Amino acid sequence: MKKIRFLFALFIGKIICFLVNIINKEKGTNIAGVFACKLQKDFISHFTGIDYNKVFFITGTNGKSTTNNMIVHTLRNSGKKVTSNLEGANLLTGVATALIKDSSLFGKLNSDFFVFETDERYFSIIYKYLPAKNICITNLQKDQVQRNGEPDYIYQKIKSVINKDMTLYLNNEEPRVKSLSKYAGKSIFYGVSKNDKSFVKNDFYDVSLPCPICNDKIIFDYYNVDNIGNFKCSNCEFKSNETIDFLATDINYDKATFKCLDYTYSINNTEPFFIYNYVLCIAICKTFGISENEIQEAFKNFKNISGRLETLHYKNKVIKYIRIKQENPETLQSALDYISCDKIPKIFVLGLEELKDFAPYYTNTFYAFDCNLDKLISSNVQRYICFSEAVAYDSANRLIYAGIDKNNISILPTDDDTAIMQELDKYDINNVYLITWLKKYYELDKYIKNHKEDKKND
Amino acid sequence: MINELNILWMYPDILNLHGDRGNIMAFEKIGNMLDIKVNINKVESYNNEIDFENNDIMFFNVGEIKVMPTIIETLKKYSNELQKFIDDNKTIVLIGASGCIMAKKTIRKDSEFEGLGFLDMDLVERKSIYGDDILFKLNENNMEIVGCQIKMLDTILHSDISLATLEYGSGNNGYNEKTEGAKYKNIIYTNALGPVFIKNPWYTELLIKNALKNKGINIEKILTDNDFALEINSLNAIKNFINQKGEKDVS
């Protein structure tokens, strides 16, 4: 009876996939899975032909989409057949949709690998039906506090699933994920050595995090990314390993190269957090028999998913938009650091808007106080613009507390596109950086396109 | 002679969850605006000695619930000094989950632990996390305070020790309760994040003046609406936002 129910759900799923493909490929990345899982709760557990030793879950707070896509790209580039949820649908239904697409009418799969980005909250649910043997955890950071509360909330969820039958791929330099190794059968560590972009924090107000083992203070010798770097506990023996399986060394940002196990890789994206993604990809691919040359070939033509870094052209201005995850201080810090690398005079537009993911909507900007703005301040910002109907004043206050003169900040308590662009018009500086939510970016993009159309019609 | 305020910043790296280091920055800034020298003394590790005698305020920002039992055990070693600190009407500020430290008991989903018991309340882990804005008025003077809340714990007060009366948000024990936080002597516990002392500098000013008054120093200088223009604009903008929200599916 279960088998018949599964075949029926699969059949419906395949029809939906077919229809979605005709109507709109971009949308509906998990619709087939939604219907199939409604028809049969344990739908994904009935597929056949899956070798769980070749199933990977990529989870964690930041970097899972990029890493997932990079691993899949590298495996496919090496001639492997890979089933994956590349479109970012990382819940049970997204995984189900990927399996529906790649399976036969009877639910049999013949892929070489199964690589799934899995939302950290739903990791345990997906694992229940698809017991992957390989789990990659990129990092566990503060994120989406309205639903996650504190990092330990997600830590406990993930920990409850880890067992001795698993191999974990763990960031050696992120204390929380590093500490999960003791629950797994095998752990493969990856990391990034100290490099030109590594930094230390010595300011009075700099803070780190509690040790996941003993709750005392973690001390970082240096950071490669905020809260990721060579660390040790101030109290217990817990620390990052001195020698690990896969370490990126000799990082040359000018040449865009690094070494791992004596092989030099050329890369397209050189931000420090990207190097972690690359080396995790190497760790997995090497472990499963992909050669260095094949990995390198794949890296050459790897393109990251769009929407993280975009450029808008408005009159003479070039507006560089950097997407951040809402309520996520690490991605905000990475965006600020990215802007800081550009020393050309610039305008910085900050649109930390109200959070409207789910009810109740609210006005959280407190994660901005987790970030350090010193590098931004010394990077030749000529004018700061804060906009948002409800939180422009709070955003501006964060800048003021960082030491920015309040007379150098335009505060726009509005979300009106015209008002934002008119404020930009006031300044004869063409280099503009924008941080805001994706939805606002799309609105501004549309506004600029319409503005150009109006000009043509004039 | 310049007046000095001494603050113990308790476990800055361990109680570091929602940007609340900003609260310490606020005390320094507002203190300076009042022409007071603010000395911030970090207690960084459980092995550090705590100087109760020479400090006026102990500040516990919000941290993960899992660290609270370790902090409680550490502070138990200082029970006499802590009792004297409280009896001397010195100020202790606890934000969010740090309320566990002074509560009688915290009940988690799968375990429970005892606090130091200075506040007549229990904290109970919620089935689901609740995040929202919060707006309330202090019981002592009707001062309006705005912030955000990320509630993993409900607060059950066993006596009439609430800090404030709620105007918007989830109360101590859920959306239908209108009390917020707790206060006993000068132990102040609030769920408000923001950081709350950045967003409400009038409250920061009040606590600074109270702490100094407690050691016989009266501060004449009064900060005005002009000094707090940005924060007042923020308060009004967020009140407008709250007014537009209407009833939401809250618990």
mmCIF file with all atom_site columns, N, CA and C in Angstrom, chain A residues 142 145-150 152 204-205 207-211 215-217 354 359-363 366 369-371 393-394 397 401 411, chain B residues 13 16-19 21 28-29 40 42 44-46 64-66 70 129 131 133 150 194-195 198-199 230-231 233-234 238 241 245 249:
data_model
loop_
_atom_site.group_PDB
_atom_site.id
_atom_site.type_symbol
_atom_site.label_atom_id
_atom_site.label_alt_id
_atom_site.label_comp_id
_atom_site.label_asym_id
_atom_site.label_entity_id
_atom_site.label_seq_id
_atom_site.pdbx_PDB_ins_code
_atom_site.Cartn_x
_atom_site.Cartn_y
_atom_site.Cartn_z
_atom_site.occupancy
_atom_site.B_iso_or_equiv
_atom_site.pdbx_formal_charge
_atom_site.auth_seq_id
_atom_site.auth_comp_id
_atom_site.auth_asym_id
_atom_site.auth_atom_id
_atom_site.pdbx_PDB_model_num
ATOM 1   N N  . LYS A 1 142 ? 25.158 33.542 14.873 1.00 0.00 ? 142 LYS A N  1
ATOM 2   C CA . LYS A 1 142 ? 23.909 34.240 15.173 1.00 0.00 ? 142 LYS A CA 1
ATOM 3   C C  . LYS A 1 142 ? 23.167 34.478 13.854 1.00 0.00 ? 142 LYS A C  1
ATOM 4   N N  . VAL A 1 145 ? 17.255 35.649 14.477 1.00 0.00 ? 145 VAL A N  1
ATOM 5   C CA . VAL A 1 145 ? 16.957 35.393 15.885 1.00 0.00 ? 145 VAL A CA 1
ATOM 6   C C  . VAL A 1 145 ? 15.463 35.290 16.168 1.00 0.00 ? 145 VAL A C  1
ATOM 7   N N  . GLN A 1 146 ? 14.649 35.854 15.300 1.00 0.00 ? 146 GLN A N  1
ATOM 8   C CA . GLN A 1 146 ? 13.206 35.773 15.537 1.00 0.00 ? 146 GLN A CA 1
ATOM 9   C C  . GLN A 1 146 ? 12.711 34.330 15.472 1.00 0.00 ? 146 GLN A C  1
ATOM 10  N N  . ARG A 1 147 ? 13.427 33.489 14.732 1.00 0.00 ? 147 ARG A N  1
ATOM 11  C CA . ARG A 1 147 ? 13.019 32.083 14.693 1.00 0.00 ? 147 ARG A CA 1
ATOM 12  C C  . ARG A 1 147 ? 14.052 31.155 15.339 1.00 0.00 ? 147 ARG A C  1
ATOM 13  N N  . ASN A 1 148 ? 15.327 31.605 15.389 1.00 0.00 ? 148 ASN A N  1
ATOM 14  C CA . ASN A 1 148 ? 16.372 30.737 15.941 1.00 0.00 ? 148 ASN A CA 1
ATOM 15  C C  . ASN A 1 148 ? 16.779 31.090 17.364 1.00 0.00 ? 148 ASN A C  1
ATOM 16  N N  . GLY A 1 149 ? 16.454 32.282 17.810 1.00 0.00 ? 149 GLY A N  1
ATOM 17  C CA . GLY A 1 149 ? 16.780 32.695 19.174 1.00 0.00 ? 149 GLY A CA 1
ATOM 18  C C  . GLY A 1 149 ? 18.267 32.873 19.394 1.00 0.00 ? 149 GLY A C  1
ATOM 19  N N  . GLU A 1 150 ? 18.966 31.778 19.601 1.00 0.00 ? 150 GLU A N  1
ATOM 20  C CA . GLU A 1 150 ? 20.394 31.825 19.901 1.00 0.00 ? 150 GLU A CA 1
ATOM 21  C C  . GLU A 1 150 ? 21.081 30.681 19.158 1.00 0.00 ? 150 GLU A C  1
ATOM 22  N N  . ASP A 1 152 ? 22.848 28.288 20.110 1.00 0.00 ? 152 ASP A N  1
ATOM 23  C CA . ASP A 1 152 ? 22.752 26.985 20.770 1.00 0.00 ? 152 ASP A CA 1
ATOM 24  C C  . ASP A 1 152 ? 21.453 26.247 20.414 1.00 0.00 ? 152 ASP A C  1
ATOM 25  N N  . PHE A 1 204 ? 38.653 47.804 22.973 1.00 0.00 ? 204 PHE A N  1
ATOM 26  C CA . PHE A 1 204 ? 38.029 47.551 24.268 1.00 0.00 ? 204 PHE A CA 1
ATOM 27  C C  . PHE A 1 204 ? 36.660 46.872 24.117 1.00 0.00 ? 204 PHE A C  1
ATOM 28  N N  . TYR A 1 205 ? 35.929 47.287 23.125 1.00 0.00 ? 205 TYR A N  1
ATOM 29  C CA . TYR A 1 205 ? 34.566 46.762 22.976 1.00 0.00 ? 205 TYR A CA 1
ATOM 30  C C  . TYR A 1 205 ? 34.485 45.488 22.121 1.00 0.00 ? 205 TYR A C  1
ATOM 31  N N  . VAL A 1 207 ? 34.414 41.681 21.316 1.00 0.00 ? 207 VAL A N  1
ATOM 32  C CA . VAL A 1 207 ? 33.990 40.514 22.099 1.00 0.00 ? 207 VAL A CA 1
ATOM 33  C C  . VAL A 1 207 ? 34.047 39.269 21.225 1.00 0.00 ? 207 VAL A C  1
ATOM 34  N N  . SER A 1 208 ? 34.159 38.112 21.864 1.00 0.00 ? 208 SER A N  1
ATOM 35  C CA . SER A 1 208 ? 34.157 36.872 21.073 1.00 0.00 ? 208 SER A CA 1
ATOM 36  C C  . SER A 1 208 ? 32.913 36.041 21.411 1.00 0.00 ? 208 SER A C  1
ATOM 37  N N  . LEU A 1 209 ? 33.081 34.837 21.867 1.00 0.00 ? 209 LEU A N  1
ATOM 38  C CA . LEU A 1 209 ? 31.923 33.985 22.119 1.00 0.00 ? 209 LEU A CA 1
ATOM 39  C C  . LEU A 1 209 ? 32.249 32.964 23.205 1.00 0.00 ? 209 LEU A C  1
ATOM 40  N N  . PRO A 1 210 ? 31.249 32.327 23.785 1.00 0.00 ? 210 PRO A N  1
ATOM 41  C CA . PRO A 1 210 ? 31.520 31.323 24.813 1.00 0.00 ? 210 PRO A CA 1
ATOM 42  C C  . PRO A 1 210 ? 32.009 30.005 24.220 1.00 0.00 ? 210 PRO A C  1
ATOM 43  N N  . CYS A 1 211 ? 32.839 29.313 24.965 1.00 0.00 ? 211 CYS A N  1
ATOM 44  C CA . CYS A 1 211 ? 33.340 28.002 24.544 1.00 0.00 ? 211 CYS A CA 1
ATOM 45  C C  . CYS A 1 211 ? 32.174 27.002 24.510 1.00 0.00 ? 211 CYS A C  1
ATOM 46  N N  . ASN A 1 215 ? 31.863 26.783 28.341 1.00 0.00 ? 215 ASN A N  1
ATOM 47  C CA . ASN A 1 215 ? 31.162 28.063 28.481 1.00 0.00 ? 215 ASN A CA 1
ATOM 48  C C  . ASN A 1 215 ? 32.048 29.230 28.872 1.00 0.00 ? 215 ASN A C  1
ATOM 49  N N  . ASP A 1 216 ? 33.370 29.034 28.950 1.00 0.00 ? 216 ASP A N  1
ATOM 50  C CA . ASP A 1 216 ? 34.223 30.182 29.247 1.00 0.00 ? 216 ASP A CA 1
ATOM 51  C C  . ASP A 1 216 ? 34.577 30.897 27.945 1.00 0.00 ? 216 ASP A C  1
ATOM 52  N N  . LYS A 1 217 ? 35.427 31.885 28.031 1.00 0.00 ? 217 LYS A N  1
ATOM 53  C CA . LYS A 1 217 ? 35.708 32.754 26.888 1.00 0.00 ? 217 LYS A CA 1
ATOM 54  C C  . LYS A 1 217 ? 36.596 32.073 25.838 1.00 0.00 ? 217 LYS A C  1
ATOM 55  N N  . GLU A 1 354 ? 12.707 47.296 8.331  1.00 0.00 ? 354 GLU A N  1
ATOM 56  C CA . GLU A 1 354 ? 11.952 46.489 9.272  1.00 0.00 ? 354 GLU A CA 1
ATOM 57  C C  . GLU A 1 354 ? 11.947 45.035 8.776  1.00 0.00 ? 354 GLU A C  1
ATOM 58  N N  . ALA A 1 359 ? 4.932  37.253 10.672 1.00 0.00 ? 359 ALA A N  1
ATOM 59  C CA . ALA A 1 359 ? 4.333  38.035 11.753 1.00 0.00 ? 359 ALA A CA 1
ATOM 60  C C  . ALA A 1 359 ? 4.844  37.539 13.101 1.00 0.00 ? 359 ALA A C  1
ATOM 61  N N  . PRO A 1 360 ? 4.990  38.440 14.067 1.00 0.00 ? 360 PRO A N  1
ATOM 62  C CA . PRO A 1 360 ? 4.814  39.886 13.914 1.00 0.00 ? 360 PRO A CA 1
ATOM 63  C C  . PRO A 1 360 ? 6.040  40.549 13.288 1.00 0.00 ? 360 PRO A C  1
ATOM 64  N N  . TYR A 1 361 ? 5.799  41.476 12.354 1.00 0.00 ? 361 TYR A N  1
ATOM 65  C CA . TYR A 1 361 ? 6.913  42.243 11.797 1.00 0.00 ? 361 TYR A CA 1
ATOM 66  C C  . TYR A 1 361 ? 7.539  43.043 12.927 1.00 0.00 ? 361 TYR A C  1
ATOM 67  N N  . TYR A 1 362 ? 8.831  43.292 12.854 1.00 0.00 ? 362 TYR A N  1
ATOM 68  C CA . TYR A 1 362 ? 9.435  44.079 13.932 1.00 0.00 ? 362 TYR A CA 1
ATOM 69  C C  . TYR A 1 362 ? 10.678 44.826 13.465 1.00 0.00 ? 362 TYR A C  1
ATOM 70  N N  . THR A 1 363 ? 11.247 45.607 14.382 1.00 0.00 ? 363 THR A N  1
ATOM 71  C CA . THR A 1 363 ? 12.212 46.639 13.984 1.00 0.00 ? 363 THR A CA 1
ATOM 72  C C  . THR A 1 363 ? 13.622 46.347 14.492 1.00 0.00 ? 363 THR A C  1
ATOM 73  N N  . PHE A 1 366 ? 19.493 45.454 16.190 1.00 0.00 ? 366 PHE A N  1
ATOM 74  C CA . PHE A 1 366 ? 20.531 45.310 17.218 1.00 0.00 ? 366 PHE A CA 1
ATOM 75  C C  . PHE A 1 366 ? 21.759 44.527 16.749 1.00 0.00 ? 366 PHE A C  1
ATOM 76  N N  . PHE A 1 369 ? 25.049 46.225 16.092 1.00 0.00 ? 369 PHE A N  1
ATOM 77  C CA . PHE A 1 369 ? 25.981 46.512 17.184 1.00 0.00 ? 369 PHE A CA 1
ATOM 78  C C  . PHE A 1 369 ? 26.972 45.365 17.404 1.00 0.00 ? 369 PHE A C  1
ATOM 79  N N  . ASP A 1 370 ? 26.757 44.242 16.731 1.00 0.00 ? 370 ASP A N  1
ATOM 80  C CA . ASP A 1 370 ? 27.758 43.174 16.756 1.00 0.00 ? 370 ASP A CA 1
ATOM 81  C C  . ASP A 1 370 ? 28.892 43.462 15.780 1.00 0.00 ? 370 ASP A C  1
ATOM 82  N N  . CYS A 1 371 ? 28.659 44.402 14.875 1.00 0.00 ? 371 CYS A N  1
ATOM 83  C CA . CYS A 1 371 ? 29.637 44.644 13.810 1.00 0.00 ? 371 CYS A CA 1
ATOM 84  C C  . CYS A 1 371 ? 30.598 45.760 14.181 1.00 0.00 ? 371 CYS A C  1
ATOM 85  N N  . TYR A 1 393 ? 16.562 55.984 11.992 1.00 0.00 ? 393 TYR A N  1
ATOM 86  C CA . TYR A 1 393 ? 17.224 56.664 13.121 1.00 0.00 ? 393 TYR A CA 1
ATOM 87  C C  . TYR A 1 393 ? 18.120 55.687 13.891 1.00 0.00 ? 393 TYR A C  1
ATOM 88  N N  . ASP A 1 394 ? 17.640 54.470 14.073 1.00 0.00 ? 394 ASP A N  1
ATOM 89  C CA . ASP A 1 394 ? 18.456 53.477 14.791 1.00 0.00 ? 394 ASP A CA 1
ATOM 90  C C  . ASP A 1 394 ? 19.710 53.122 13.984 1.00 0.00 ? 394 ASP A C  1
ATOM 91  N N  . ASN A 1 397 ? 22.081 55.872 14.370 1.00 0.00 ? 397 ASN A N  1
ATOM 92  C CA . ASN A 1 397 ? 22.658 55.873 15.720 1.00 0.00 ? 397 ASN A CA 1
ATOM 93  C C  . ASN A 1 397 ? 23.801 54.868 15.830 1.00 0.00 ? 397 ASN A C  1
ATOM 94  N N  . TYR A 1 401 ? 27.479 55.901 17.026 1.00 0.00 ? 401 TYR A N  1
ATOM 95  C CA . TYR A 1 401 ? 28.203 55.217 18.111 1.00 0.00 ? 401 TYR A CA 1
ATOM 96  C C  . TYR A 1 401 ? 29.552 54.675 17.643 1.00 0.00 ? 401 TYR A C  1
ATOM 97  N N  . ILE A 1 411 ? 19.589 61.174 7.188  1.00 0.00 ? 411 ILE A N  1
ATOM 98  C CA . ILE A 1 411 ? 18.609 60.229 7.732  1.00 0.00 ? 411 ILE A CA 1
ATOM 99  C C  . ILE A 1 411 ? 17.294 60.416 6.984  1.00 0.00 ? 411 ILE A C  1
ATOM 100 N N  . ASP B 2 13  ? 32.356 38.415 26.624 1.00 0.00 ? 13  ASP B N  1
ATOM 101 C CA . ASP B 2 13  ? 32.416 37.488 25.492 1.00 0.00 ? 13  ASP B CA 1
ATOM 102 C C  . ASP B 2 13  ? 31.402 36.353 25.625 1.00 0.00 ? 13  ASP B C  1
ATOM 103 N N  . ASN B 2 16  ? 27.090 37.591 25.067 1.00 0.00 ? 16  ASN B N  1
ATOM 104 C CA . ASN B 2 16  ? 27.262 38.373 23.843 1.00 0.00 ? 16  ASN B CA 1
ATOM 105 C C  . ASN B 2 16  ? 26.360 37.776 22.790 1.00 0.00 ? 16  ASN B C  1
ATOM 106 N N  . LEU B 2 17  ? 25.128 38.211 22.771 1.00 0.00 ? 17  LEU B N  1
ATOM 107 C CA . LEU B 2 17  ? 24.167 37.554 21.889 1.00 0.00 ? 17  LEU B CA 1
ATOM 108 C C  . LEU B 2 17  ? 23.481 38.502 20.913 1.00 0.00 ? 17  LEU B C  1
ATOM 109 N N  . HIS B 2 18  ? 23.007 39.628 21.396 1.00 0.00 ? 18  HIS B N  1
ATOM 110 C CA . HIS B 2 18  ? 22.181 40.489 20.542 1.00 0.00 ? 18  HIS B CA 1
ATOM 111 C C  . HIS B 2 18  ? 22.737 41.912 20.453 1.00 0.00 ? 18  HIS B C  1
ATOM 112 N N  . GLY B 2 19  ? 24.034 42.015 20.232 1.00 0.00 ? 19  GLY B N  1
ATOM 113 C CA . GLY B 2 19  ? 24.644 43.345 20.082 1.00 0.00 ? 19  GLY B CA 1
ATOM 114 C C  . GLY B 2 19  ? 24.605 44.167 21.354 1.00 0.00 ? 19  GLY B C  1
ATOM 115 N N  . ARG B 2 21  ? 26.635 44.677 23.660 1.00 0.00 ? 21  ARG B N  1
ATOM 116 C CA . ARG B 2 21  ? 27.796 45.466 24.082 1.00 0.00 ? 21  ARG B CA 1
ATOM 117 C C  . ARG B 2 21  ? 27.461 46.951 23.925 1.00 0.00 ? 21  ARG B C  1
ATOM 118 N N  . GLU B 2 28  ? 28.725 54.601 28.818 1.00 0.00 ? 28  GLU B N  1
ATOM 119 C CA . GLU B 2 28  ? 29.922 55.445 28.700 1.00 0.00 ? 28  GLU B CA 1
ATOM 120 C C  . GLU B 2 28  ? 29.565 56.789 28.065 1.00 0.00 ? 28  GLU B C  1
ATOM 121 N N  . LYS B 2 29  ? 28.775 56.733 26.989 1.00 0.00 ? 29  LYS B N  1
ATOM 122 C CA . LYS B 2 29  ? 28.446 57.966 26.268 1.00 0.00 ? 29  LYS B CA 1
ATOM 123 C C  . LYS B 2 29  ? 27.572 58.904 27.118 1.00 0.00 ? 29  LYS B C  1
ATOM 124 N N  . ILE B 2 40  ? 34.825 51.323 33.017 1.00 0.00 ? 40  ILE B N  1
ATOM 125 C CA . ILE B 2 40  ? 34.206 50.019 32.738 1.00 0.00 ? 40  ILE B CA 1
ATOM 126 C C  . ILE B 2 40  ? 35.231 48.931 33.018 1.00 0.00 ? 40  ILE B C  1
ATOM 127 N N  . LYS B 2 42  ? 35.977 45.027 32.998 1.00 0.00 ? 42  LYS B N  1
ATOM 128 C CA . LYS B 2 42  ? 35.506 43.747 32.467 1.00 0.00 ? 42  LYS B CA 1
ATOM 129 C C  . LYS B 2 42  ? 35.816 42.602 33.426 1.00 0.00 ? 42  LYS B C  1
ATOM 130 N N  . GLU B 2 44  ? 36.147 38.987 32.550 1.00 0.00 ? 44  GLU B N  1
ATOM 131 C CA . GLU B 2 44  ? 36.129 38.274 31.273 1.00 0.00 ? 44  GLU B CA 1
ATOM 132 C C  . GLU B 2 44  ? 35.951 36.773 31.389 1.00 0.00 ? 44  GLU B C  1
ATOM 133 N N  . SER B 2 45  ? 36.467 36.212 32.477 1.00 0.00 ? 45  SER B N  1
ATOM 134 C CA . SER B 2 45  ? 36.473 34.752 32.591 1.00 0.00 ? 45  SER B CA 1
ATOM 135 C C  . SER B 2 45  ? 35.980 34.366 33.987 1.00 0.00 ? 45  SER B C  1
ATOM 136 N N  . TYR B 2 46  ? 35.559 33.130 34.134 1.00 0.00 ? 46  TYR B N  1
ATOM 137 C CA . TYR B 2 46  ? 35.073 32.672 35.441 1.00 0.00 ? 46  TYR B CA 1
ATOM 138 C C  . TYR B 2 46  ? 36.193 32.656 36.480 1.00 0.00 ? 46  TYR B C  1
ATOM 139 N N  . GLU B 2 64  ? 23.395 33.042 25.897 1.00 0.00 ? 64  GLU B N  1
ATOM 140 C CA . GLU B 2 64  ? 22.693 31.780 25.657 1.00 0.00 ? 64  GLU B CA 1
ATOM 141 C C  . GLU B 2 64  ? 22.293 31.155 26.999 1.00 0.00 ? 64  GLU B C  1
ATOM 142 N N  . ILE B 2 65  ? 21.176 30.488 27.026 1.00 0.00 ? 65  ILE B N  1
ATOM 143 C CA . ILE B 2 65  ? 20.674 29.911 28.277 1.00 0.00 ? 65  ILE B CA 1
ATOM 144 C C  . ILE B 2 65  ? 21.677 28.895 28.837 1.00 0.00 ? 65  ILE B C  1
ATOM 145 N N  . LYS B 2 66  ? 22.366 28.204 27.938 1.00 0.00 ? 66  LYS B N  1
ATOM 146 C CA . LYS B 2 66  ? 23.261 27.118 28.375 1.00 0.00 ? 66  LYS B CA 1
ATOM 147 C C  . LYS B 2 66  ? 24.403 27.612 29.258 1.00 0.00 ? 66  LYS B C  1
ATOM 148 N N  . THR B 2 70  ? 26.688 27.909 34.616 1.00 0.00 ? 70  THR B N  1
ATOM 149 C CA . THR B 2 70  ? 28.108 28.134 34.935 1.00 0.00 ? 70  THR B CA 1
ATOM 150 C C  . THR B 2 70  ? 28.279 29.486 35.633 1.00 0.00 ? 70  THR B C  1
ATOM 151 N N  . ILE B 2 129 ? 10.041 30.208 19.915 1.00 0.00 ? 129 ILE B N  1
ATOM 152 C CA . ILE B 2 129 ? 10.692 31.506 20.145 1.00 0.00 ? 129 ILE B CA 1
ATOM 153 C C  . ILE B 2 129 ? 9.749  32.603 19.673 1.00 0.00 ? 129 ILE B C  1
ATOM 154 N N  . GLY B 2 131 ? 9.662  36.671 18.710 1.00 0.00 ? 131 GLY B N  1
ATOM 155 C CA . GLY B 2 131 ? 10.387 37.917 18.478 1.00 0.00 ? 131 GLY B CA 1
ATOM 156 C C  . GLY B 2 131 ? 9.443  39.020 18.066 1.00 0.00 ? 131 GLY B C  1
ATOM 157 N N  . ASP B 2 133 ? 8.615  43.679 18.617 1.00 0.00 ? 133 ASP B N  1
ATOM 158 C CA . ASP B 2 133 ? 8.937  44.925 19.307 1.00 0.00 ? 133 ASP B CA 1
ATOM 159 C C  . ASP B 2 133 ? 8.353  44.857 20.712 1.00 0.00 ? 133 ASP B C  1
ATOM 160 N N  . ILE B 2 150 ? 13.398 38.994 21.995 1.00 0.00 ? 150 ILE B N  1
ATOM 161 C CA . ILE B 2 150 ? 13.549 37.645 21.439 1.00 0.00 ? 150 ILE B CA 1
ATOM 162 C C  . ILE B 2 150 ? 13.351 36.725 22.631 1.00 0.00 ? 150 ILE B C  1
ATOM 163 N N  . GLY B 2 194 ? 17.924 45.930 21.935 1.00 0.00 ? 194 GLY B N  1
ATOM 164 C CA . GLY B 2 194 ? 17.842 47.106 21.075 1.00 0.00 ? 194 GLY B CA 1
ATOM 165 C C  . GLY B 2 194 ? 19.141 47.614 20.503 1.00 0.00 ? 194 GLY B C  1
ATOM 166 N N  . PRO B 2 195 ? 20.226 47.751 21.256 1.00 0.00 ? 195 PRO B N  1
ATOM 167 C CA . PRO B 2 195 ? 20.373 47.608 22.706 1.00 0.00 ? 195 PRO B CA 1
ATOM 168 C C  . PRO B 2 195 ? 19.517 48.649 23.452 1.00 0.00 ? 195 PRO B C  1
ATOM 169 N N  . ILE B 2 198 ? 20.868 52.018 24.485 1.00 0.00 ? 198 ILE B N  1
ATOM 170 C CA . ILE B 2 198 ? 21.164 52.893 23.339 1.00 0.00 ? 198 ILE B CA 1
ATOM 171 C C  . ILE B 2 198 ? 19.873 53.577 22.911 1.00 0.00 ? 198 ILE B C  1
ATOM 172 N N  . LYS B 2 199 ? 18.818 52.784 22.798 1.00 0.00 ? 199 LYS B N  1
ATOM 173 C CA . LYS B 2 199 ? 17.562 53.307 22.265 1.00 0.00 ? 199 LYS B CA 1
ATOM 174 C C  . LYS B 2 199 ? 16.815 54.185 23.265 1.00 0.00 ? 199 LYS B C  1
ATOM 175 N N  . LEU B 2 230 ? 17.589 62.308 18.321 1.00 0.00 ? 230 LEU B N  1
ATOM 176 C CA . LEU B 2 230 ? 17.634 61.131 17.430 1.00 0.00 ? 230 LEU B CA 1
ATOM 177 C C  . LEU B 2 230 ? 16.836 59.973 18.025 1.00 0.00 ? 230 LEU B C  1
ATOM 178 N N  . GLU B 2 231 ? 17.037 59.734 19.310 1.00 0.00 ? 231 GLU B N  1
ATOM 179 C CA . GLU B 2 231 ? 16.364 58.605 19.963 1.00 0.00 ? 231 GLU B CA 1
ATOM 180 C C  . GLU B 2 231 ? 14.856 58.862 20.101 1.00 0.00 ? 231 GLU B C  1
ATOM 181 N N  . ASN B 2 233 ? 13.115 60.639 17.952 1.00 0.00 ? 233 ASN B N  1
ATOM 182 C CA . ASN B 2 233 ? 12.601 60.383 16.598 1.00 0.00 ? 233 ASN B CA 1
ATOM 183 C C  . ASN B 2 233 ? 12.454 58.880 16.346 1.00 0.00 ? 233 ASN B C  1
ATOM 184 N N  . SER B 2 234 ? 13.438 58.125 16.831 1.00 0.00 ? 234 SER B N  1
ATOM 185 C CA . SER B 2 234 ? 13.379 56.669 16.672 1.00 0.00 ? 234 SER B CA 1
ATOM 186 C C  . SER B 2 234 ? 12.172 56.100 17.417 1.00 0.00 ? 234 SER B C  1
ATOM 187 N N  . ILE B 2 238 ? 9.082  54.123 15.628 1.00 0.00 ? 238 ILE B N  1
ATOM 188 C CA . ILE B 2 238 ? 8.748  52.729 15.952 1.00 0.00 ? 238 ILE B CA 1
ATOM 189 C C  . ILE B 2 238 ? 7.336  52.640 16.539 1.00 0.00 ? 238 ILE B C  1
ATOM 190 N N  . PHE B 2 241 ? 5.163  52.520 13.644 1.00 0.00 ? 241 PHE B N  1
ATOM 191 C CA . PHE B 2 241 ? 5.243  51.182 13.042 1.00 0.00 ? 241 PHE B CA 1
ATOM 192 C C  . PHE B 2 241 ? 4.394  50.194 13.839 1.00 0.00 ? 241 PHE B C  1
ATOM 193 N N  . LYS B 2 245 ? 0.665  47.851 13.003 1.00 0.00 ? 245 LYS B N  1
ATOM 194 C CA . LYS B 2 245 ? 0.726  46.386 12.965 1.00 0.00 ? 245 LYS B CA 1
ATOM 195 C C  . LYS B 2 245 ? -0.615 45.711 13.188 1.00 0.00 ? 245 LYS B C  1
ATOM 196 N N  . ASP B 2 249 ? -0.702 37.162 15.033 1.00 0.00 ? 249 ASP B N  1
ATOM 197 C CA . ASP B 2 249 ? -0.826 35.823 15.599 1.00 0.00 ? 249 ASP B CA 1
ATOM 198 C C  . ASP B 2 249 ? 0.302  35.571 16.587 1.00 0.00 ? 249 ASP B C  1
#
